[in-house]
mmCIF file of C-alpha atoms in Angstrom:
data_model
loop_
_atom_site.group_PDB
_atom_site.id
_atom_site.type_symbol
_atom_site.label_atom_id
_atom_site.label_comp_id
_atom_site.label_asym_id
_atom_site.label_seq_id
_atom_site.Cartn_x
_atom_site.Cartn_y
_atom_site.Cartn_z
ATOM 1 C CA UNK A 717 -2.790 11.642 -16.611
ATOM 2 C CA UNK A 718 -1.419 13.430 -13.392
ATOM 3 C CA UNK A 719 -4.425 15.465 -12.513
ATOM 4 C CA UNK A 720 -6.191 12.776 -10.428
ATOM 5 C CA UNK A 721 -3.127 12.488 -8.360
ATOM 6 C CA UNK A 722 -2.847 16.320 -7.983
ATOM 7 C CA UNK A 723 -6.341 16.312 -7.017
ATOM 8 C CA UNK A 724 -5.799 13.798 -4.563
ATOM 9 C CA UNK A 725 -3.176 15.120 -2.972
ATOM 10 C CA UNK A 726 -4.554 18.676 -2.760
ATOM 11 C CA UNK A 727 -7.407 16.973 -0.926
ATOM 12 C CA UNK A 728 -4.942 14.683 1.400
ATOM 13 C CA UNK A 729 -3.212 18.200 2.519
ATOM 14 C CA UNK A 730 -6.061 20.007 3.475
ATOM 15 C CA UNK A 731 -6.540 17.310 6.286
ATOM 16 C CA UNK A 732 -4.568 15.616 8.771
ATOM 17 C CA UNK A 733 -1.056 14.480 7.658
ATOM 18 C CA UNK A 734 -1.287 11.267 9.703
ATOM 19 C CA UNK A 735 -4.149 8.510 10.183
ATOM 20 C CA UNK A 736 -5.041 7.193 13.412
ATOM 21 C CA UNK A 737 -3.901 3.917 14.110
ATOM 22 C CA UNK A 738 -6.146 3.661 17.476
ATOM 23 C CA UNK A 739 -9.547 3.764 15.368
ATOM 24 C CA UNK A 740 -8.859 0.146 13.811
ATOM 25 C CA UNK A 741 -7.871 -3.217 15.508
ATOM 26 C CA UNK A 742 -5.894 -5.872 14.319
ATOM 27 C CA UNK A 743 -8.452 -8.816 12.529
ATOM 28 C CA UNK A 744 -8.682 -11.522 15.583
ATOM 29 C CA UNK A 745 -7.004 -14.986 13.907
ATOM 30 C CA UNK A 746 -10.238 -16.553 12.773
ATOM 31 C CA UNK A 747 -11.188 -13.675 10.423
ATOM 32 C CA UNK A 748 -7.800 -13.999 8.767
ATOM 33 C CA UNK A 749 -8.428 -17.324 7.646
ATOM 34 C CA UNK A 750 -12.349 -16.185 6.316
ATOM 35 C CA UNK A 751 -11.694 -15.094 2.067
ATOM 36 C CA UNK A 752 -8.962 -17.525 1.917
ATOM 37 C CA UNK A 753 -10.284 -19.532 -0.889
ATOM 38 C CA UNK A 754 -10.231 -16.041 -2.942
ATOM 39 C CA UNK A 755 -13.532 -16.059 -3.393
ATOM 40 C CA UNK A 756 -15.802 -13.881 -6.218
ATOM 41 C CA UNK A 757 -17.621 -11.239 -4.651
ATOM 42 C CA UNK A 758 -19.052 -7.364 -5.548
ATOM 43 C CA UNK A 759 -16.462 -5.086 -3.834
ATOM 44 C CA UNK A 760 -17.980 -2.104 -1.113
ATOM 45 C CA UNK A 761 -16.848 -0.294 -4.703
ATOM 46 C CA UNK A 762 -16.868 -0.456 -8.420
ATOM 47 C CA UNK A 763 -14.100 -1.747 -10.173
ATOM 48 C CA UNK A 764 -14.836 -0.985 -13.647
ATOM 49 C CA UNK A 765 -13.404 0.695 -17.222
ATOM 50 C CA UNK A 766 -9.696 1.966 -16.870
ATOM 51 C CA UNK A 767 -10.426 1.609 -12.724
ATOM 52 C CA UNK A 768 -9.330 4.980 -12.500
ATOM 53 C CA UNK A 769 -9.915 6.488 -9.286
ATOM 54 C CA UNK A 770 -9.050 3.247 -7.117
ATOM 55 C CA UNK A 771 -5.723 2.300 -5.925
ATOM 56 C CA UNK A 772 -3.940 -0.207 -7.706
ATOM 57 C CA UNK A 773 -1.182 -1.793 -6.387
ATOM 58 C CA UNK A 774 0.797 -4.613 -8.230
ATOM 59 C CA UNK A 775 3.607 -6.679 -7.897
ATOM 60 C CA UNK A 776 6.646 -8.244 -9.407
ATOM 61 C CA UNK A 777 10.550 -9.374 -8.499
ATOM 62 C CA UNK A 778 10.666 -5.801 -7.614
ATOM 63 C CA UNK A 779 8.165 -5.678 -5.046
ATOM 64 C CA UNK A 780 5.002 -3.371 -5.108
ATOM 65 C CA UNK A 781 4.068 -0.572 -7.637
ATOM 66 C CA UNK A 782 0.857 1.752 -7.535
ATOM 67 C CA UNK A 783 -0.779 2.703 -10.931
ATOM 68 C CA UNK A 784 -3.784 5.089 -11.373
ATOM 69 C CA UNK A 785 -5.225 3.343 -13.873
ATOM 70 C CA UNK A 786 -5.234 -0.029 -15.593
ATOM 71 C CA UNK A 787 -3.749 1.438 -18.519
ATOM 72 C CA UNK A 788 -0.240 2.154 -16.392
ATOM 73 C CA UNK A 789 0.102 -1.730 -15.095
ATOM 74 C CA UNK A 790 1.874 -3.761 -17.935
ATOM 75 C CA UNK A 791 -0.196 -6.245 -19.579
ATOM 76 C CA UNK A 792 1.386 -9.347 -17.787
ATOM 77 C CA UNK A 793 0.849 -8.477 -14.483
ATOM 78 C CA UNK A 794 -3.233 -7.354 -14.915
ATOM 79 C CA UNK A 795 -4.664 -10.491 -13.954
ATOM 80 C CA UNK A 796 -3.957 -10.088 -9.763
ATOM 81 C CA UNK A 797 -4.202 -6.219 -8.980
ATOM 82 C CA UNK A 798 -5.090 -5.449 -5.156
ATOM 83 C CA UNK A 799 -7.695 -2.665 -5.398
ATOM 84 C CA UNK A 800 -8.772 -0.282 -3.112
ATOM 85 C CA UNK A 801 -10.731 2.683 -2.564
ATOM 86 C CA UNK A 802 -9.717 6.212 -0.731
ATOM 87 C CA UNK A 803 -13.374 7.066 -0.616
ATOM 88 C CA UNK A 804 -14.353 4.312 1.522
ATOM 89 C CA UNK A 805 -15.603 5.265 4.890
ATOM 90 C CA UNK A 806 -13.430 3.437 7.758
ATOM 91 C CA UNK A 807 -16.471 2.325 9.031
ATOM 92 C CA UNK A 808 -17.229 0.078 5.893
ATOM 93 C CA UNK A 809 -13.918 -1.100 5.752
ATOM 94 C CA UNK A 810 -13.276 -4.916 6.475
ATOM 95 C CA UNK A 811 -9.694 -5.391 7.770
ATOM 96 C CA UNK A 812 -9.543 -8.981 7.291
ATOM 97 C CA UNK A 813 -10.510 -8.785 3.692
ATOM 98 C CA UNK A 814 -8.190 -8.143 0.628
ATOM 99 C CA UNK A 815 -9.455 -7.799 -2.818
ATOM 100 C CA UNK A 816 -7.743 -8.650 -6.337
ATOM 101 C CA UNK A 817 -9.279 -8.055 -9.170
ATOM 102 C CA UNK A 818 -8.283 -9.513 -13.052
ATOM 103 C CA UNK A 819 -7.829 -6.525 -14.963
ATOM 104 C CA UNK A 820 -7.245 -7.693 -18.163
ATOM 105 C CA UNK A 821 -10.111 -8.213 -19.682
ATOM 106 C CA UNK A 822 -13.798 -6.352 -18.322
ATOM 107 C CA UNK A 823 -17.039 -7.944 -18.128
ATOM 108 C CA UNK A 824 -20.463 -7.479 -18.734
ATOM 109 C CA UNK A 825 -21.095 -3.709 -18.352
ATOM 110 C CA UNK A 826 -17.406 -2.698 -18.346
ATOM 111 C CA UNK A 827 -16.267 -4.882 -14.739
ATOM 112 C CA UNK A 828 -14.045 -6.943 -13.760
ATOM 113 C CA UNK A 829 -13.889 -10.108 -11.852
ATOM 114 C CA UNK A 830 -12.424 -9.542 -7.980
ATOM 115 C CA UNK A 831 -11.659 -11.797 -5.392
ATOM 116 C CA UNK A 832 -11.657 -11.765 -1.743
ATOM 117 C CA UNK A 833 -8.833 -13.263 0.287
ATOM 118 C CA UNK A 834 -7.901 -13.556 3.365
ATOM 119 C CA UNK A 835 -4.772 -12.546 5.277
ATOM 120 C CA UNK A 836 -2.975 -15.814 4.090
ATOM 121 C CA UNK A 837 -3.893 -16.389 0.849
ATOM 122 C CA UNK A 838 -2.985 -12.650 0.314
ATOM 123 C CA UNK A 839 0.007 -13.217 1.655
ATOM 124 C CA UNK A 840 0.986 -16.478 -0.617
ATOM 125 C CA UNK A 841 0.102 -14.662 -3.579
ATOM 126 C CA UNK A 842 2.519 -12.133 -2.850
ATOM 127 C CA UNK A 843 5.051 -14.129 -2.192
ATOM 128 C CA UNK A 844 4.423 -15.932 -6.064
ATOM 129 C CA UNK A 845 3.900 -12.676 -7.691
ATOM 130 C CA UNK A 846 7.319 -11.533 -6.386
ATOM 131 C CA UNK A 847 9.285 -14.728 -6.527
ATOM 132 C CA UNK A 848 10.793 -14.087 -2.836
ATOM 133 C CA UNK A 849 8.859 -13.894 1.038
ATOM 134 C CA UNK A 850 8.775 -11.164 2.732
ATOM 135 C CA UNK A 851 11.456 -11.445 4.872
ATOM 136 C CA UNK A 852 13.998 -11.338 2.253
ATOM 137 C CA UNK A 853 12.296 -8.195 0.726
ATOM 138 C CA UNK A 854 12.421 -6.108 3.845
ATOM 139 C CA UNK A 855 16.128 -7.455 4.370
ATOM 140 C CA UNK A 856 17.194 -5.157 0.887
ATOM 141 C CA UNK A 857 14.682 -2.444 1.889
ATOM 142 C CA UNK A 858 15.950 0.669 2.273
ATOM 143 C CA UNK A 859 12.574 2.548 3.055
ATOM 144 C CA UNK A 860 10.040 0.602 5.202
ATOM 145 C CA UNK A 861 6.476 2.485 4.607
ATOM 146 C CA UNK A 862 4.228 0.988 8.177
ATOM 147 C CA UNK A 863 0.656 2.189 7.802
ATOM 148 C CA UNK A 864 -2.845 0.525 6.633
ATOM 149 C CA UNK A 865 -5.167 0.084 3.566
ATOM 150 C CA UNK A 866 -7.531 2.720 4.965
ATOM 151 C CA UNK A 867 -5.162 5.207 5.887
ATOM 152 C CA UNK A 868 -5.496 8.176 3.751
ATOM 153 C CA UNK A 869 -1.496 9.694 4.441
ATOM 154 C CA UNK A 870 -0.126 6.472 3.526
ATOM 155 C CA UNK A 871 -1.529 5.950 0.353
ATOM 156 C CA UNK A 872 -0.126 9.731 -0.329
ATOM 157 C CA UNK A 873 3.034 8.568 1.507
ATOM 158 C CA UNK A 874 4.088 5.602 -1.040
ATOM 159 C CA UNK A 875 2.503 7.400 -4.142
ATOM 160 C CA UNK A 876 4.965 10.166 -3.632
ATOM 161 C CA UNK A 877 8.169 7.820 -3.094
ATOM 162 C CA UNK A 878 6.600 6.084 -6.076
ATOM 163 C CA UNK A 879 7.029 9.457 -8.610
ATOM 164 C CA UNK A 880 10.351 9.969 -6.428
ATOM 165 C CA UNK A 881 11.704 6.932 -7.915
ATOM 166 C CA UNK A 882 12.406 5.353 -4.214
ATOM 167 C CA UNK A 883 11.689 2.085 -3.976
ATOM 168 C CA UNK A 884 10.142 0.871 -0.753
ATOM 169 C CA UNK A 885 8.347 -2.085 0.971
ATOM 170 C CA UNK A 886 4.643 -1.649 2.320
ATOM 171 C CA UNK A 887 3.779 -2.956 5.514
ATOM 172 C CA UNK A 888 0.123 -3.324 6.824
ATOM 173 C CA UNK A 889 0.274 -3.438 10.422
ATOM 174 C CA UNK A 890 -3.426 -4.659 10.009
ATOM 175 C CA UNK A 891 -2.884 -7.831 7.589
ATOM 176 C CA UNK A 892 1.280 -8.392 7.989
ATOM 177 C CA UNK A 893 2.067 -10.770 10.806
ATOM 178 C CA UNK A 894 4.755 -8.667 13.209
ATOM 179 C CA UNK A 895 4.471 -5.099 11.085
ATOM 180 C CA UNK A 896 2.578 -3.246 14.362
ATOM 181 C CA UNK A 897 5.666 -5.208 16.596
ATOM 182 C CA UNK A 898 8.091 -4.020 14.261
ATOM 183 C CA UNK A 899 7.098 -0.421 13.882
ATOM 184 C CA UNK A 900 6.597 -0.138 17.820
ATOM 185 C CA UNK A 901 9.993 -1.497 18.474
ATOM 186 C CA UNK A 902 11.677 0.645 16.034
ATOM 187 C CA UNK A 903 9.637 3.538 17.756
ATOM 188 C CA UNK A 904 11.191 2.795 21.034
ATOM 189 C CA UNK A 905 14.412 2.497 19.772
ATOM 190 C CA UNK A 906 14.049 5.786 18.153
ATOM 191 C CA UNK A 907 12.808 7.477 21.324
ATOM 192 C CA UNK A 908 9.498 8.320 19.413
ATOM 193 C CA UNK A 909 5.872 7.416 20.572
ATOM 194 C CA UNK A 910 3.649 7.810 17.350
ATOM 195 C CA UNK A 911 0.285 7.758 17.504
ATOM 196 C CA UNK A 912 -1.452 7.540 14.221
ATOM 197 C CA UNK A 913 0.378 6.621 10.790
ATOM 198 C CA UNK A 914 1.960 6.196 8.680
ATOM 199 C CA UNK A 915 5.494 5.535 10.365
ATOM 200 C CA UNK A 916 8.362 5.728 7.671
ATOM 201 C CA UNK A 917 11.573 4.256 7.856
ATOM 202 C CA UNK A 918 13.863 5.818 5.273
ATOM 203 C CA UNK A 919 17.302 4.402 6.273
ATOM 204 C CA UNK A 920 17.329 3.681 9.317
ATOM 205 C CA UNK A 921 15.478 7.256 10.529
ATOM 206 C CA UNK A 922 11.499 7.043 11.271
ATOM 207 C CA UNK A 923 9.468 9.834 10.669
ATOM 208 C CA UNK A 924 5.590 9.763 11.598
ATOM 209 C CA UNK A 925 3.013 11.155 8.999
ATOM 210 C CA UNK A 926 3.513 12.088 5.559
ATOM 211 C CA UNK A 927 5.849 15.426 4.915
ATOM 212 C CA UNK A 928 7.331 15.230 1.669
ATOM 213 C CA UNK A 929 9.609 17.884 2.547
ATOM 214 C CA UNK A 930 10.981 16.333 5.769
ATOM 215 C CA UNK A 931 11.170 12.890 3.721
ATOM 216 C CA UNK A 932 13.219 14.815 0.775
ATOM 217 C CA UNK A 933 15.560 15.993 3.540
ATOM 218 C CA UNK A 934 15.915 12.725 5.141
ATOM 219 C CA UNK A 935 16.134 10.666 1.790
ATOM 220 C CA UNK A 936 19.276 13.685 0.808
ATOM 221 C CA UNK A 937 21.068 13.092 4.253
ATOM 222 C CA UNK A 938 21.021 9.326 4.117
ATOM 223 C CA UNK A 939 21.962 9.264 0.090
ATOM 224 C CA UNK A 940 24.839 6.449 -0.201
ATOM 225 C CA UNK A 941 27.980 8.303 -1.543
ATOM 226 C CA UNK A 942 30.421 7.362 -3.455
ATOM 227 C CA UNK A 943 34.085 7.365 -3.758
#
């Protein structure tokens, strides 16, 4: 069940450990509001069988979880699954647009229905499929993950926290209103200037790119103790 992420991440190390966050633009305001009837399109990718392959992502009173495969999310929470594709080219990549797909039961020729939505309506279904707004959730966070949907490192970044056992909070700085503020400030107050992602809070400390030996080390140093 492991190998694809092995694979993956054997691929993710042989290139760069960071994405650059100067090759994509924040979606101007009117293309946030364009998908946010969550309407039924064909993906730029196939979302079929167990969707292994794709990165699923989905949510509960916890916050976020990644899956490889359908199999791994539990039957209740199948019907809104963000998907997304590693494979796809930047270039092909529409920031504005998120897509859901209903995993729990395929269609003709083994897909499944999925949904475009805007920033928005993205960002109201989150809140429902968690039961509390953002705010609130980045208020208990302990590790802030700042990156994008494209960004190769960052989808290697939360994965590992995710067989870690760390719980964190994602934060597009693409589709999350304030998230590129946020991470800059934090930058400056750090005395850092990154320039690519993702950016990692883990306690307080940022860290640019993905390192899972610098993150171990950080995550060790900032462990709560107890008496």
């Amino acid at each position: 069940m492991r190998r694809l992420t092995v694979a993956l991440l054997l691929l993710l190390a042989a290139s760069a450990l960071g994405c650059e966050s100067g090759a994509r633009s924040a979606a101007a305001p009117g293309e946030a509001a364009e998908g946010a009837a969550g309407e039924v399109v064909d993906p730029p990718f196939a979302v079929r069988g167990d969707a292994s392959g794709l990165v699923l992502t989905w949510y509960d009173e916890e916050g976020a979880h990644v899956a490889e495969s359908r199999d791994e999310i539990p039957a209740e929470r199948r019907e809104r699954v963000r998907v997304d594709s590693l494979e796809l080219p930047p270039e092909q990549r529409d920031p504005s647009a998120v897509y859901v797909a209903d995993l729990r039961q395929p269609g003709e020729g083994g897909a499944y229905v999925v949904r475009r939505y805007g920033r928005a309506a993205f960002d109201a279904l989150l809140d429902e499929a968690t039961g509390a707004d953002q705010p609130e959730a980045l208020a208990d966070a302990s590790v802030v993950v700042y990156g994008a949907s494209w960004c190769n490192a960052c989808q290697a970044a939360k994965r590992w926290f995710e067989r870690e056992g760390v719980g964190y909070v994602e934060r597009d700085i693409e589709r999350d209103p304030g998230a590129r503020e946020e991470m800059q400030r934090k930058a400056r107050e750090a005395g850092i200037m990154p320039s690519g992602i993702p950016v990692i809070d883990v306690r307080g400390r940022l860290v640019t790119g993905f390192d899972p030996n610098t993150l171990r080390r950080l995550l060790d140093e900032t462990e709560p103790r107890t008496l």
